[in-house]
Short mmCIF file of C-alpha atoms and ligand atoms in Angstrom, two decimals:
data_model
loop_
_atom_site.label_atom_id
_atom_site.label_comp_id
_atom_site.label_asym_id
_atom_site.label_seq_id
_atom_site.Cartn_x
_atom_site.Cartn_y
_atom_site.Cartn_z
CA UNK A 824 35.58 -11.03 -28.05
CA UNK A 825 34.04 -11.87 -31.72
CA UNK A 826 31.43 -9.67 -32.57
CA UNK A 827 28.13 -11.00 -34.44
CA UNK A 828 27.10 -10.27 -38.01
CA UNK A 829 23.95 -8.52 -37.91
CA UNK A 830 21.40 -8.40 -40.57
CA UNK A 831 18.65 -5.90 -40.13
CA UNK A 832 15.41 -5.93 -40.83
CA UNK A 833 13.90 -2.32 -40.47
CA UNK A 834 10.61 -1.27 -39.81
CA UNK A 835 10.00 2.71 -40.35
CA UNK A 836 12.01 5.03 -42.70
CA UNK A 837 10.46 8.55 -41.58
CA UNK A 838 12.89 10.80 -39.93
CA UNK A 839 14.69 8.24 -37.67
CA UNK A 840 14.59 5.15 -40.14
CA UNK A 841 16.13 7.15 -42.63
CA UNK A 842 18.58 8.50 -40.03
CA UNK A 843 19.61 5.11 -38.95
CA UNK A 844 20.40 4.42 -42.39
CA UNK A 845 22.72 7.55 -42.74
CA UNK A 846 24.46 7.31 -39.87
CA UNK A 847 25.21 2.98 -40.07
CA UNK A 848 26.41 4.29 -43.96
CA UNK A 849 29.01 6.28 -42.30
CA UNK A 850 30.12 3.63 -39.57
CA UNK A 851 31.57 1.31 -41.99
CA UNK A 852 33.49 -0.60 -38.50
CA UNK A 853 30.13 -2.15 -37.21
CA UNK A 854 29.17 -5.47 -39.26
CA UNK A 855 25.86 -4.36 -39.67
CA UNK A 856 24.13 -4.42 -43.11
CA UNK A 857 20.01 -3.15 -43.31
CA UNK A 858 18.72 -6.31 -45.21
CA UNK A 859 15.10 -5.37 -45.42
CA UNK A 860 12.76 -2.21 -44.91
CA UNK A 861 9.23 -2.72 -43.96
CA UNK A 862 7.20 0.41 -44.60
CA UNK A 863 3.61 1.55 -44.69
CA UNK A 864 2.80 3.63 -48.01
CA UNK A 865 3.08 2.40 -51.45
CA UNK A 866 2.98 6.12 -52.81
CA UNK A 867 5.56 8.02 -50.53
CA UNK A 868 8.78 8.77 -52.58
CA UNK A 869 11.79 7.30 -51.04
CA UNK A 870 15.76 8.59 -50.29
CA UNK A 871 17.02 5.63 -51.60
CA UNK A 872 15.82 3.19 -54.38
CA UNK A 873 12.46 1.01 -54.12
CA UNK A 874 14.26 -2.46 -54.31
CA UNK A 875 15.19 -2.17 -50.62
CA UNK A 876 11.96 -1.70 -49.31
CA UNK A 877 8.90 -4.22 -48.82
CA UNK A 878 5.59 -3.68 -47.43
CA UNK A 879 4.64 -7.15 -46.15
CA UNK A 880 6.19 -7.35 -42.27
CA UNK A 881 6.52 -11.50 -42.86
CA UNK A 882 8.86 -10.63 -45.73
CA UNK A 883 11.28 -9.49 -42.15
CA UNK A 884 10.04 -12.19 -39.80
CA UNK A 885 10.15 -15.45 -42.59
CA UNK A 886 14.04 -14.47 -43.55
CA UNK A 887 15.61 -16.75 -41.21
CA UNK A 888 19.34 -14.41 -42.35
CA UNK A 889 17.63 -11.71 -40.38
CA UNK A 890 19.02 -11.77 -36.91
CA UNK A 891 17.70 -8.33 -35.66
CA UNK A 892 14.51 -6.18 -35.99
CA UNK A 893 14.87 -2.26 -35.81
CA UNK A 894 11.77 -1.34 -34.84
CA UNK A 895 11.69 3.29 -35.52
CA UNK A 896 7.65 3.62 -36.55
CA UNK A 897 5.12 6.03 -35.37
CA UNK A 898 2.42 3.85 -34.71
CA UNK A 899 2.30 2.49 -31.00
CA UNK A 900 -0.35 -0.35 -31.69
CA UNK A 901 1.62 -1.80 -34.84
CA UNK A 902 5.00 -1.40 -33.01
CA UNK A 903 3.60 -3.66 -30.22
CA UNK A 904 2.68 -6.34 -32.96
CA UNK A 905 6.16 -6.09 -34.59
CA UNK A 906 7.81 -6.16 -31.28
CA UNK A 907 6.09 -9.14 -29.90
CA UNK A 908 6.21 -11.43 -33.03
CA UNK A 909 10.01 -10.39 -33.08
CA UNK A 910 10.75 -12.00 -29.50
CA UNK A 911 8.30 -14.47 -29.63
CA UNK A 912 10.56 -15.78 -32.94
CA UNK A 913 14.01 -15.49 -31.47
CA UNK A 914 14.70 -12.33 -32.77
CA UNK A 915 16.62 -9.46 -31.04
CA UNK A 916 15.04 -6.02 -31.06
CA UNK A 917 15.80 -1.99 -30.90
CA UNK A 918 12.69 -0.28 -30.98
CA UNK A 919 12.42 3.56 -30.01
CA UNK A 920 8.87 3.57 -28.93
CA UNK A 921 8.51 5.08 -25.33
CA UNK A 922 4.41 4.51 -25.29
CA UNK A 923 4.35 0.85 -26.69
CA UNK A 924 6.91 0.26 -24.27
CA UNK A 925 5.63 1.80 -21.42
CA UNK A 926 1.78 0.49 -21.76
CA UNK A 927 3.42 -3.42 -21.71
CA UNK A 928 6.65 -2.69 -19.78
CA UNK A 929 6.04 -6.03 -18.00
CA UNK A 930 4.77 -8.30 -20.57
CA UNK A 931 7.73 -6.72 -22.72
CA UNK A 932 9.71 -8.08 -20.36
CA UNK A 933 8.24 -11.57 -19.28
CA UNK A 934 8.81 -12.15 -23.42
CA UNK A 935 12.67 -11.26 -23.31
CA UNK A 936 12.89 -14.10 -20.12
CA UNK A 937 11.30 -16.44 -21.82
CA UNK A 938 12.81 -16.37 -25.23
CA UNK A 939 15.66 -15.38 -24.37
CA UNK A 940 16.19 -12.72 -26.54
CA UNK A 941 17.16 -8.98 -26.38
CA UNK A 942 15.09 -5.95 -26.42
CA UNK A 943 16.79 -2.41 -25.99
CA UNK A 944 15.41 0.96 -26.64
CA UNK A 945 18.16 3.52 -25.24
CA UNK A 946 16.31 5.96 -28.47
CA UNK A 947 13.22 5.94 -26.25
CA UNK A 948 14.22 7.63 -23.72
CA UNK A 949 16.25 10.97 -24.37
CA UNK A 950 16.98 10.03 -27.28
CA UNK A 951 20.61 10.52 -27.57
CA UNK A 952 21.38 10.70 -24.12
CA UNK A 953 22.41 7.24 -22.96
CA UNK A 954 20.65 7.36 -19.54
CA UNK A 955 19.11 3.89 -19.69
CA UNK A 956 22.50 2.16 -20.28
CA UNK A 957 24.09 3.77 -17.27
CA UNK A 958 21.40 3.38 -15.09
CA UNK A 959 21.84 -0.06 -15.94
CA UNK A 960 25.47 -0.24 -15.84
CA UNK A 961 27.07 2.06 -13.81
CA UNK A 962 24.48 2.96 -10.92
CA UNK A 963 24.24 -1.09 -10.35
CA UNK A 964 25.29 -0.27 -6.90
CA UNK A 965 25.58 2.94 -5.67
CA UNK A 966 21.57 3.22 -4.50
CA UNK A 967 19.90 6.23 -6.34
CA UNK A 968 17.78 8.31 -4.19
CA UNK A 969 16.45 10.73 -7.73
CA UNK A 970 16.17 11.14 -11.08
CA UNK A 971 14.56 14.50 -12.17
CA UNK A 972 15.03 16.07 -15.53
CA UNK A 973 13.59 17.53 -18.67
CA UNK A 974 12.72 14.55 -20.82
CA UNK A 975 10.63 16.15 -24.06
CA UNK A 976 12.20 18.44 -26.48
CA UNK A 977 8.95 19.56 -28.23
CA UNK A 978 7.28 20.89 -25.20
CA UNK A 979 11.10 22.41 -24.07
CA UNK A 980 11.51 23.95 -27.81
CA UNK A 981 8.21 25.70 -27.17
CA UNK A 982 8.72 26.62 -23.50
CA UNK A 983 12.47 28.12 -24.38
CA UNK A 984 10.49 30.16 -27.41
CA UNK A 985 8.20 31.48 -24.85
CA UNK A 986 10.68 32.62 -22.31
CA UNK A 987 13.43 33.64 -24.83
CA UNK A 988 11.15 35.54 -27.38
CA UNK A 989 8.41 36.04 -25.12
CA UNK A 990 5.79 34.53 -26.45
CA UNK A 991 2.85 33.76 -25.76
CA UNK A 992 1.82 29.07 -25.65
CA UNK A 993 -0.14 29.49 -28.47
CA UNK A 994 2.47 31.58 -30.82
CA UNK A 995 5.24 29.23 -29.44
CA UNK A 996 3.35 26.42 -30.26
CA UNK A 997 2.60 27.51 -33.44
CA UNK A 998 6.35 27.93 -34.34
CA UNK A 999 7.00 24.78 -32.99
CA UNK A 1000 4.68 22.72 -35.60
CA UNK A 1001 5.91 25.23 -38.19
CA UNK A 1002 9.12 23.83 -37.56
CA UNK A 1003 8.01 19.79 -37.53
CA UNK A 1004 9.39 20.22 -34.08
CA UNK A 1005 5.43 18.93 -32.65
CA UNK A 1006 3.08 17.43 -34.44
CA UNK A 1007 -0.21 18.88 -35.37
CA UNK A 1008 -2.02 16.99 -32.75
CA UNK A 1009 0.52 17.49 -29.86
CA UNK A 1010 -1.42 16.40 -27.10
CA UNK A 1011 0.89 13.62 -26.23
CA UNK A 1012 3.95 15.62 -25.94
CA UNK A 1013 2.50 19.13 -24.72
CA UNK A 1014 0.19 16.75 -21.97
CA UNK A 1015 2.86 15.40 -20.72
CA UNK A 1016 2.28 11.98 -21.64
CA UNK A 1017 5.94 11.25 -23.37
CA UNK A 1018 7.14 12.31 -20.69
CA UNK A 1019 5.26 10.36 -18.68
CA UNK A 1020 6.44 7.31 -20.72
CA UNK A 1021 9.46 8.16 -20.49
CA UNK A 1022 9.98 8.62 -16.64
CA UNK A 1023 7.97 5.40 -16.23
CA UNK A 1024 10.95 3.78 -18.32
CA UNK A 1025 13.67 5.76 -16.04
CA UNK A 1026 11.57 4.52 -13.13
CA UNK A 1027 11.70 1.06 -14.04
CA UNK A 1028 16.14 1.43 -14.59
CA UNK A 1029 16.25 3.50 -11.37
CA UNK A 1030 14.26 1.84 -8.77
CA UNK A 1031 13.28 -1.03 -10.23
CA UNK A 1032 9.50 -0.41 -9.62
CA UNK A 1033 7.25 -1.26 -13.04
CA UNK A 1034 4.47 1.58 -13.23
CA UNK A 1035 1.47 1.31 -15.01
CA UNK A 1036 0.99 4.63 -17.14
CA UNK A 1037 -2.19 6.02 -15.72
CA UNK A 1038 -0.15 5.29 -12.06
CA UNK A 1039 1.84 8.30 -12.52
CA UNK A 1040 0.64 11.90 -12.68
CA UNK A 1041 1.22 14.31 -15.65
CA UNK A 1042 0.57 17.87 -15.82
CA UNK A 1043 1.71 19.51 -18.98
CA UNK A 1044 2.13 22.84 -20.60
CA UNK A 1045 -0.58 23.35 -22.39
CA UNK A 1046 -2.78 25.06 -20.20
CA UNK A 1047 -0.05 27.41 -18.73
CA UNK A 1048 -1.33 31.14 -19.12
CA UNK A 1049 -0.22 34.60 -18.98
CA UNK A 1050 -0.07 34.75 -14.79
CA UNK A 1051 2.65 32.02 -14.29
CA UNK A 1052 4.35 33.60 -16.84
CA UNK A 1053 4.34 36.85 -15.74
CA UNK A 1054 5.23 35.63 -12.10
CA UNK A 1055 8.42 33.62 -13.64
CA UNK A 1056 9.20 36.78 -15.75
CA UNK A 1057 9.27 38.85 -12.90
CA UNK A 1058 11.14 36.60 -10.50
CA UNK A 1059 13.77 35.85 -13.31
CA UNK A 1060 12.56 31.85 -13.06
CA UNK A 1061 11.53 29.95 -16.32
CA UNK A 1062 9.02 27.18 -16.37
CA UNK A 1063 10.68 23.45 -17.52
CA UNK A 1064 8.51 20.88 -17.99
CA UNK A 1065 9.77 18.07 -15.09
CA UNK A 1066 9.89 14.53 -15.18
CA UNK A 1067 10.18 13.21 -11.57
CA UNK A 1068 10.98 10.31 -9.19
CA UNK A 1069 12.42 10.18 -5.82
CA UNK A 1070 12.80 8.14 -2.31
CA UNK A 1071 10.44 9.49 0.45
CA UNK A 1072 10.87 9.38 4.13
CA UNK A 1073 9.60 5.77 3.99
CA UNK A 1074 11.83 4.33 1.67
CA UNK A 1075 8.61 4.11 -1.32
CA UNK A 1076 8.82 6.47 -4.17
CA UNK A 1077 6.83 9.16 -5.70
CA UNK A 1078 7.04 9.96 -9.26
CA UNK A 1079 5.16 12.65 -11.39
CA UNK A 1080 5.38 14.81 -14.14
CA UNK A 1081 4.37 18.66 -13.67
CA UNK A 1082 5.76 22.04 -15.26
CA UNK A 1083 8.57 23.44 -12.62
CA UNK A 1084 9.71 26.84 -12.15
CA UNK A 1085 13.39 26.44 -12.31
CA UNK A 1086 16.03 29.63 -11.39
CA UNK A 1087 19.59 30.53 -12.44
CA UNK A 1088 20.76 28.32 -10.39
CA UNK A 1089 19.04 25.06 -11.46
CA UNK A 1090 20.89 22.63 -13.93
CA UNK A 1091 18.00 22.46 -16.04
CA UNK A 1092 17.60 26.31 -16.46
CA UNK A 1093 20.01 26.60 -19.30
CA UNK A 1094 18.48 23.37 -21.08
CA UNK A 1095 16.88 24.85 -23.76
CA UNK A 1096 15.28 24.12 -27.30
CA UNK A 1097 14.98 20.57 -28.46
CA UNK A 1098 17.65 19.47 -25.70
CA UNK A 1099 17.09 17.45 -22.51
CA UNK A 1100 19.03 17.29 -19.37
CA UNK A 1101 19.00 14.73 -16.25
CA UNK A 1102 19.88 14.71 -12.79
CA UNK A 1103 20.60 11.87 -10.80
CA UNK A 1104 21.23 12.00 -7.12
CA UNK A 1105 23.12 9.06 -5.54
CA UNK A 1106 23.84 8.10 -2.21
CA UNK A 1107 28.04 8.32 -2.85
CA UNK A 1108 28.09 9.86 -6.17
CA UNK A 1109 26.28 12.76 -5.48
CA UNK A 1110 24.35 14.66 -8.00
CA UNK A 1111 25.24 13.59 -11.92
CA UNK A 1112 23.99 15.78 -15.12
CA UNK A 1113 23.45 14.31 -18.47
CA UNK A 1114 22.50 16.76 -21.25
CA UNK A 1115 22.27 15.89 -24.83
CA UNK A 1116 19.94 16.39 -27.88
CA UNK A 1117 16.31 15.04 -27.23
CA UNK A 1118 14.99 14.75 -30.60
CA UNK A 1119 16.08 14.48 -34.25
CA UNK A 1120 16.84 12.23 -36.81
CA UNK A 1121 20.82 11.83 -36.34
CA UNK A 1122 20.91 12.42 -32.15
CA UNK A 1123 17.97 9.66 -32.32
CA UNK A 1124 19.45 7.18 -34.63
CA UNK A 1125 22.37 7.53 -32.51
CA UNK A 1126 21.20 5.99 -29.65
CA UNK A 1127 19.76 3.26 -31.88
CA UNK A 1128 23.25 2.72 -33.54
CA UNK A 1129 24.79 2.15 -30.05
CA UNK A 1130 22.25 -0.85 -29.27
CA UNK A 1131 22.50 -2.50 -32.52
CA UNK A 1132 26.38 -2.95 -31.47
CA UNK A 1133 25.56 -3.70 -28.52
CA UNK A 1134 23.33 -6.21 -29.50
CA UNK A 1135 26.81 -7.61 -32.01
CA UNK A 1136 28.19 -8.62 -28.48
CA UNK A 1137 25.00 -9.93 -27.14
CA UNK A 1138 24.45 -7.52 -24.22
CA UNK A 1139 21.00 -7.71 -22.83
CA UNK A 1140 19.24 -5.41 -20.05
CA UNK A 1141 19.37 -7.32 -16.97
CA UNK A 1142 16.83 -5.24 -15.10
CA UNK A 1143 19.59 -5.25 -12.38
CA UNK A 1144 16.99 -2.66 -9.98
CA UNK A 1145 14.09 -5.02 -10.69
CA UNK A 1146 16.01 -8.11 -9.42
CA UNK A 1147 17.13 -6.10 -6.16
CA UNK A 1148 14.27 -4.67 -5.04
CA UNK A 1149 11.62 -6.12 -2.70
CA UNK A 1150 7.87 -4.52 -1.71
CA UNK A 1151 9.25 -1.03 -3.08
CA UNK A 1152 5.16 0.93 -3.81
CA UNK A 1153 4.97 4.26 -5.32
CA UNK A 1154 3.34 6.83 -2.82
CA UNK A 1155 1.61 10.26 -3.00
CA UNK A 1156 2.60 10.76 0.58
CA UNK A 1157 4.60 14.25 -0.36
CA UNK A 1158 3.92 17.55 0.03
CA UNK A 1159 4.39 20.06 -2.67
CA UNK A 1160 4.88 23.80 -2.75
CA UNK A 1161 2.91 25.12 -5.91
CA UNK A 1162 1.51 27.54 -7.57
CA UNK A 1163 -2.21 27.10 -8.90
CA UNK A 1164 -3.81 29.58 -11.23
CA UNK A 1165 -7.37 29.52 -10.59
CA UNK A 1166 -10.98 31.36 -11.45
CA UNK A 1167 -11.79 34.21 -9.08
CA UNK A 1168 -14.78 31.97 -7.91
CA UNK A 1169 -12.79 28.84 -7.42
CA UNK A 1170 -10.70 31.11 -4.61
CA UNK A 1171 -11.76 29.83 -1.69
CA UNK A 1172 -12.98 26.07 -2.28
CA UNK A 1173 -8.90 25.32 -3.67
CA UNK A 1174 -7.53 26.95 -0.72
CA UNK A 1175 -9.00 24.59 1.36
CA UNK A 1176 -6.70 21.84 -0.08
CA UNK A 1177 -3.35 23.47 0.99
CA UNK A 1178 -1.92 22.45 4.13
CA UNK A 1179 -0.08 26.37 4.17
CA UNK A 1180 -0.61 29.07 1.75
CA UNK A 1181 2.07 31.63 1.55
CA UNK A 1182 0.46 34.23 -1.20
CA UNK A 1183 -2.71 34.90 -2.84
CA UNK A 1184 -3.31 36.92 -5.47
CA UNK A 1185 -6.62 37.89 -7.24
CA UNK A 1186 -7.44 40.05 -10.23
CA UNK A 1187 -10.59 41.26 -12.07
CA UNK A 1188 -10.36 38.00 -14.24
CA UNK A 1189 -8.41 35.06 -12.27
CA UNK A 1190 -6.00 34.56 -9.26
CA UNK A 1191 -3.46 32.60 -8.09
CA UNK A 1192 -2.23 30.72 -4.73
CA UNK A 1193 1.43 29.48 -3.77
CA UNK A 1194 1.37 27.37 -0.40
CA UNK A 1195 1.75 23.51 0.08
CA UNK A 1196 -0.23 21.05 -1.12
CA UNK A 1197 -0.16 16.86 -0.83
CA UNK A 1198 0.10 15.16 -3.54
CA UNK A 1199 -2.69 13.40 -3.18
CA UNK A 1200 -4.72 16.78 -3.17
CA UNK A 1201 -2.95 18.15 -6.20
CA UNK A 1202 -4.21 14.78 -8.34
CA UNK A 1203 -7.58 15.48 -7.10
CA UNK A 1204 -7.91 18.94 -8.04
CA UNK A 1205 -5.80 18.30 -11.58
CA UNK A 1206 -8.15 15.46 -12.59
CA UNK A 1207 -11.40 17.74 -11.56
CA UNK A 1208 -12.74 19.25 -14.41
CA UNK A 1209 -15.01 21.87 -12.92
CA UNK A 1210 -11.79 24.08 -12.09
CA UNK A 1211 -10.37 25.87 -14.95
CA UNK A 1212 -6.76 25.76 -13.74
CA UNK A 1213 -2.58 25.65 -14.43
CA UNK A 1214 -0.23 24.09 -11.79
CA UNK A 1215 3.48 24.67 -11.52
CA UNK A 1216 6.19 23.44 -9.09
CA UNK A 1217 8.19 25.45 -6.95
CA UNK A 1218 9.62 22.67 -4.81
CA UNK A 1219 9.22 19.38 -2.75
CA UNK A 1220 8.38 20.18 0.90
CA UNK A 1221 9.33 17.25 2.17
N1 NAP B 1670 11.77 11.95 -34.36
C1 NAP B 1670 12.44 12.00 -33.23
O1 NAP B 1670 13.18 12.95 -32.94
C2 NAP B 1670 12.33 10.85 -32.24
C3 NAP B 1670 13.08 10.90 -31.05
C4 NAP B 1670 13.01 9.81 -30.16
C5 NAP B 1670 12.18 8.74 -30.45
N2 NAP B 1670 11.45 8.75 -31.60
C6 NAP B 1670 10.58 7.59 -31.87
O2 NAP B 1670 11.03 6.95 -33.05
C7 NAP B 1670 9.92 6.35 -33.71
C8 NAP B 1670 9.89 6.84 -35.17
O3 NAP B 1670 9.68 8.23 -35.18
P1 NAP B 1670 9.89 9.11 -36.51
O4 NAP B 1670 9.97 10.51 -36.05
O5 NAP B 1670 11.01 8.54 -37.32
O6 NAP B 1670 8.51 8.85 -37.25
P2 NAP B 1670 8.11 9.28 -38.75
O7 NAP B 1670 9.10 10.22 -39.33
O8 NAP B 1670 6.68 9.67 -38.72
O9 NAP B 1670 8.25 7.91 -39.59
C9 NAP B 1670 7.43 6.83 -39.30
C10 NAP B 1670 7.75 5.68 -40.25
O10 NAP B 1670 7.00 4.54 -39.81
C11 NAP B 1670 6.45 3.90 -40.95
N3 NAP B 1670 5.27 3.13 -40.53
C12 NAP B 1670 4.17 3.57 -39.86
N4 NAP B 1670 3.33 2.52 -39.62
C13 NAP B 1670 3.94 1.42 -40.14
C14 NAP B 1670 3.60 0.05 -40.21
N5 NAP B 1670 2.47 -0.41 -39.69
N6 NAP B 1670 4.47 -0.81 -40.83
C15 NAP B 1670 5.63 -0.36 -41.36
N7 NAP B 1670 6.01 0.94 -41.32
C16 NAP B 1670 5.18 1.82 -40.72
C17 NAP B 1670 6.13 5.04 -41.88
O11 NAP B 1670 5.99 4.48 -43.17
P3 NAP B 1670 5.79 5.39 -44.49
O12 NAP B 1670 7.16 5.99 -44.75
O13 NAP B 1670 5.40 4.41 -45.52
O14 NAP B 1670 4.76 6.42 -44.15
C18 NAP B 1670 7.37 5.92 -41.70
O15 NAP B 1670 8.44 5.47 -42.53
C19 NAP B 1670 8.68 6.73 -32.89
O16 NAP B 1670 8.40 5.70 -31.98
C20 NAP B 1670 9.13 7.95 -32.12
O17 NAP B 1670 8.43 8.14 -30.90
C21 NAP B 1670 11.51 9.77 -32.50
#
């Protein structure tokens, strides 16, 4: 098969960008040549020389030798403007930008039907681990019953300082934007909201349901406290922040994100710093592990490298799960076993919620219960803003 010429035009040249551009220097096989470089500010000193850059987007959409758009900036809103124009013109796209994608996951999609045209984004989700591609590909038929897995290397870079150097969130975190490794508003990583992105992404691949964000629950790490990790200390467990979707009894799906104490025995206990790790559960297969760097400019750009060849033999998601699947709903019909860190005063009123409680624990400043708890409780108590609290996930129950 003849592969096509590409001609890029490149929007971003921060840490991926720039990375793209390294690593497509050094793969001198794939006929792919940056053309153009759209970036933002006329001030910031460049890698390479000023001629290849441009700061006018139409410069990229009116040069009719461009053929794809490489779409690596940090700015959700602008992506979704550069994306869209992009397929609306006939233009093929790699963009690594799990929230634009995730808020119009449908309409991203309805575009790439009716233009035609290509949109991948393998970078957006685990960055270098190509989990999208073989959800696509290989699980076409052997029916997935989970995906679980650790899908944000910030908030795992500052939950492996914590356990590793014991630490306490704060300091960790502090290292962690130190290190550029979260940003100085991390909010959307340490909330779990990338993560959220990201599993509604994986949800969409696995079980072809289309979430809309605020559909799926996220609890992050950033108001875990000195009990849970003193109780995971103790009983030799870390905490992992968990991205999570699986079949229930009645053939719907529930799908969350919530910080997990994992043990010694768990996949995902020796996935540490900026990597991630994901396990898929099959009905044949069995369980599958992918592991691979989450973050960083050359792990990144090489997920981005392997859909611009793609797109030079004109593969296109086909959304294989999406086609299959009929009346599939996401459901919080599951019961949980959790911990909850609580005030001494909210004791009593959260116990109430679990269906069993197997331990409670109080001392002169705050307490904690482990029992089971529905999900639909959990959401209720996590979105309540009266209780000062931290949840973390010791199983499913059912
Ligand atoms: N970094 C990672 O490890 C990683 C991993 C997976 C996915 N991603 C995703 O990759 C994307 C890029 O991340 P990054 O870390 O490379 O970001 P970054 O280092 O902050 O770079 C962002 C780039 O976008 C440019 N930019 C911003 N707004 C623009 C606009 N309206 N028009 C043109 N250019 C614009 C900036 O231009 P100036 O240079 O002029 O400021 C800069 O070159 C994001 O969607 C991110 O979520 C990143």
């Amino acid at each position: 098969m003849s592969r096509k010429k590409l001609n890029i035009g490149l929007f971003g040249f921060g840490c991926v960008g720039f990375g793209l551009y390294e690593v497509l220097q050094k793969t001198p096989g794939l006929k792919a040549n940056i053309k153009n470089i759209c970036v933002k500010d006329r001030n910031k000193t460049r890698e390479i020389g000023v001629e290849n850059f441009t700061f006018d987007k139409n410069d990229i959409f009116n040069d009719p030798e461009i053929n794809v758009i490489v779409e690596l900036i940090d700015d959700a809103d602008a992506a979704y403007e550069i994306v869209t124009t992009a397929l609306k013109s006939g233009k093929a796209v790699v963009s690594a930008n799990k929230k634009m994608i995730a808020e119009h996951f449908e309409e991203l999609l309805e575009l790439q039907r009716k233009h035609n045209v290509p949109l991948l984004y393998e970078a957006a989700c685990c960055a270098s681990m190509p989990i999208i591609r073989n959800l696509e590909e290989y699980y076409d038929n052997d029916l997935l019953e989970s995906i679980q897995g650790i899908v944000n290397g910030s908030t795992n870079y500052i939950l492996t300082k914590t356990f590793k150097e014991n630490l306490s969130y704060d300091e960790a975190l502090k290292q962690a934007q130190e290190k550029g490794f979260a940003e100085s508003n991390p909010i959307l990583d340490t909330g779990g909201f990338d993560a959220k992105y990201k599993l509604l992404i994986l949800l969409a691949h696995s079980f072809g349901y289309i979430a809309k964000p605020e559909d799926l629950l996220n609890i992050g790490i950033n108001n875990i406290g000195g009990l849970e990790l003193k109780y995971a200390r103790e009983k030799g467990l870390k905490i992992k922040l968990v991205a999570q979707a699986f079949k229930n009894n009645d053939g719907n799906i529930s799908a969350f994100v919530i910080p997990k104490f994992v043990d010694t025995e768990d996949r995902l206990f020796n996935v540490d710093d900026v990597f991630n790790g994901v396990i898929t559960k099959t009905s044949f297969a069995d369980e599958q592990f992918f592991v691979g760097k989450g973050a960083g400019a050359h792990p990144t750009a090489s997920a981005v490298l392997s859909d611009i060849s793609a797109l030079s033999y004109d593969y296109q998601y086909e959304y294989k799960k999406i086609a299959q699947q009929e009346n599939i709903s996401l459901s919080d019909d599951v019961n949980l076993k959790v911990f909850l860190r609580h005030q001494i005063e909210d004791a009593a009123t959260l116990k109430k919620h679990f269906s069993t409680i197997d331990e409670s624990y109080l001392n002169h400043e705050s307490g904690y219960i482990t029992g089971t708890i529905s999900l639909e409780n959990l959401r209720n108590i996590h979105f309540d803003e009266s209780f000062d609290k931290s949840f973390v996930l010791l199983e499913i129950a059912n």
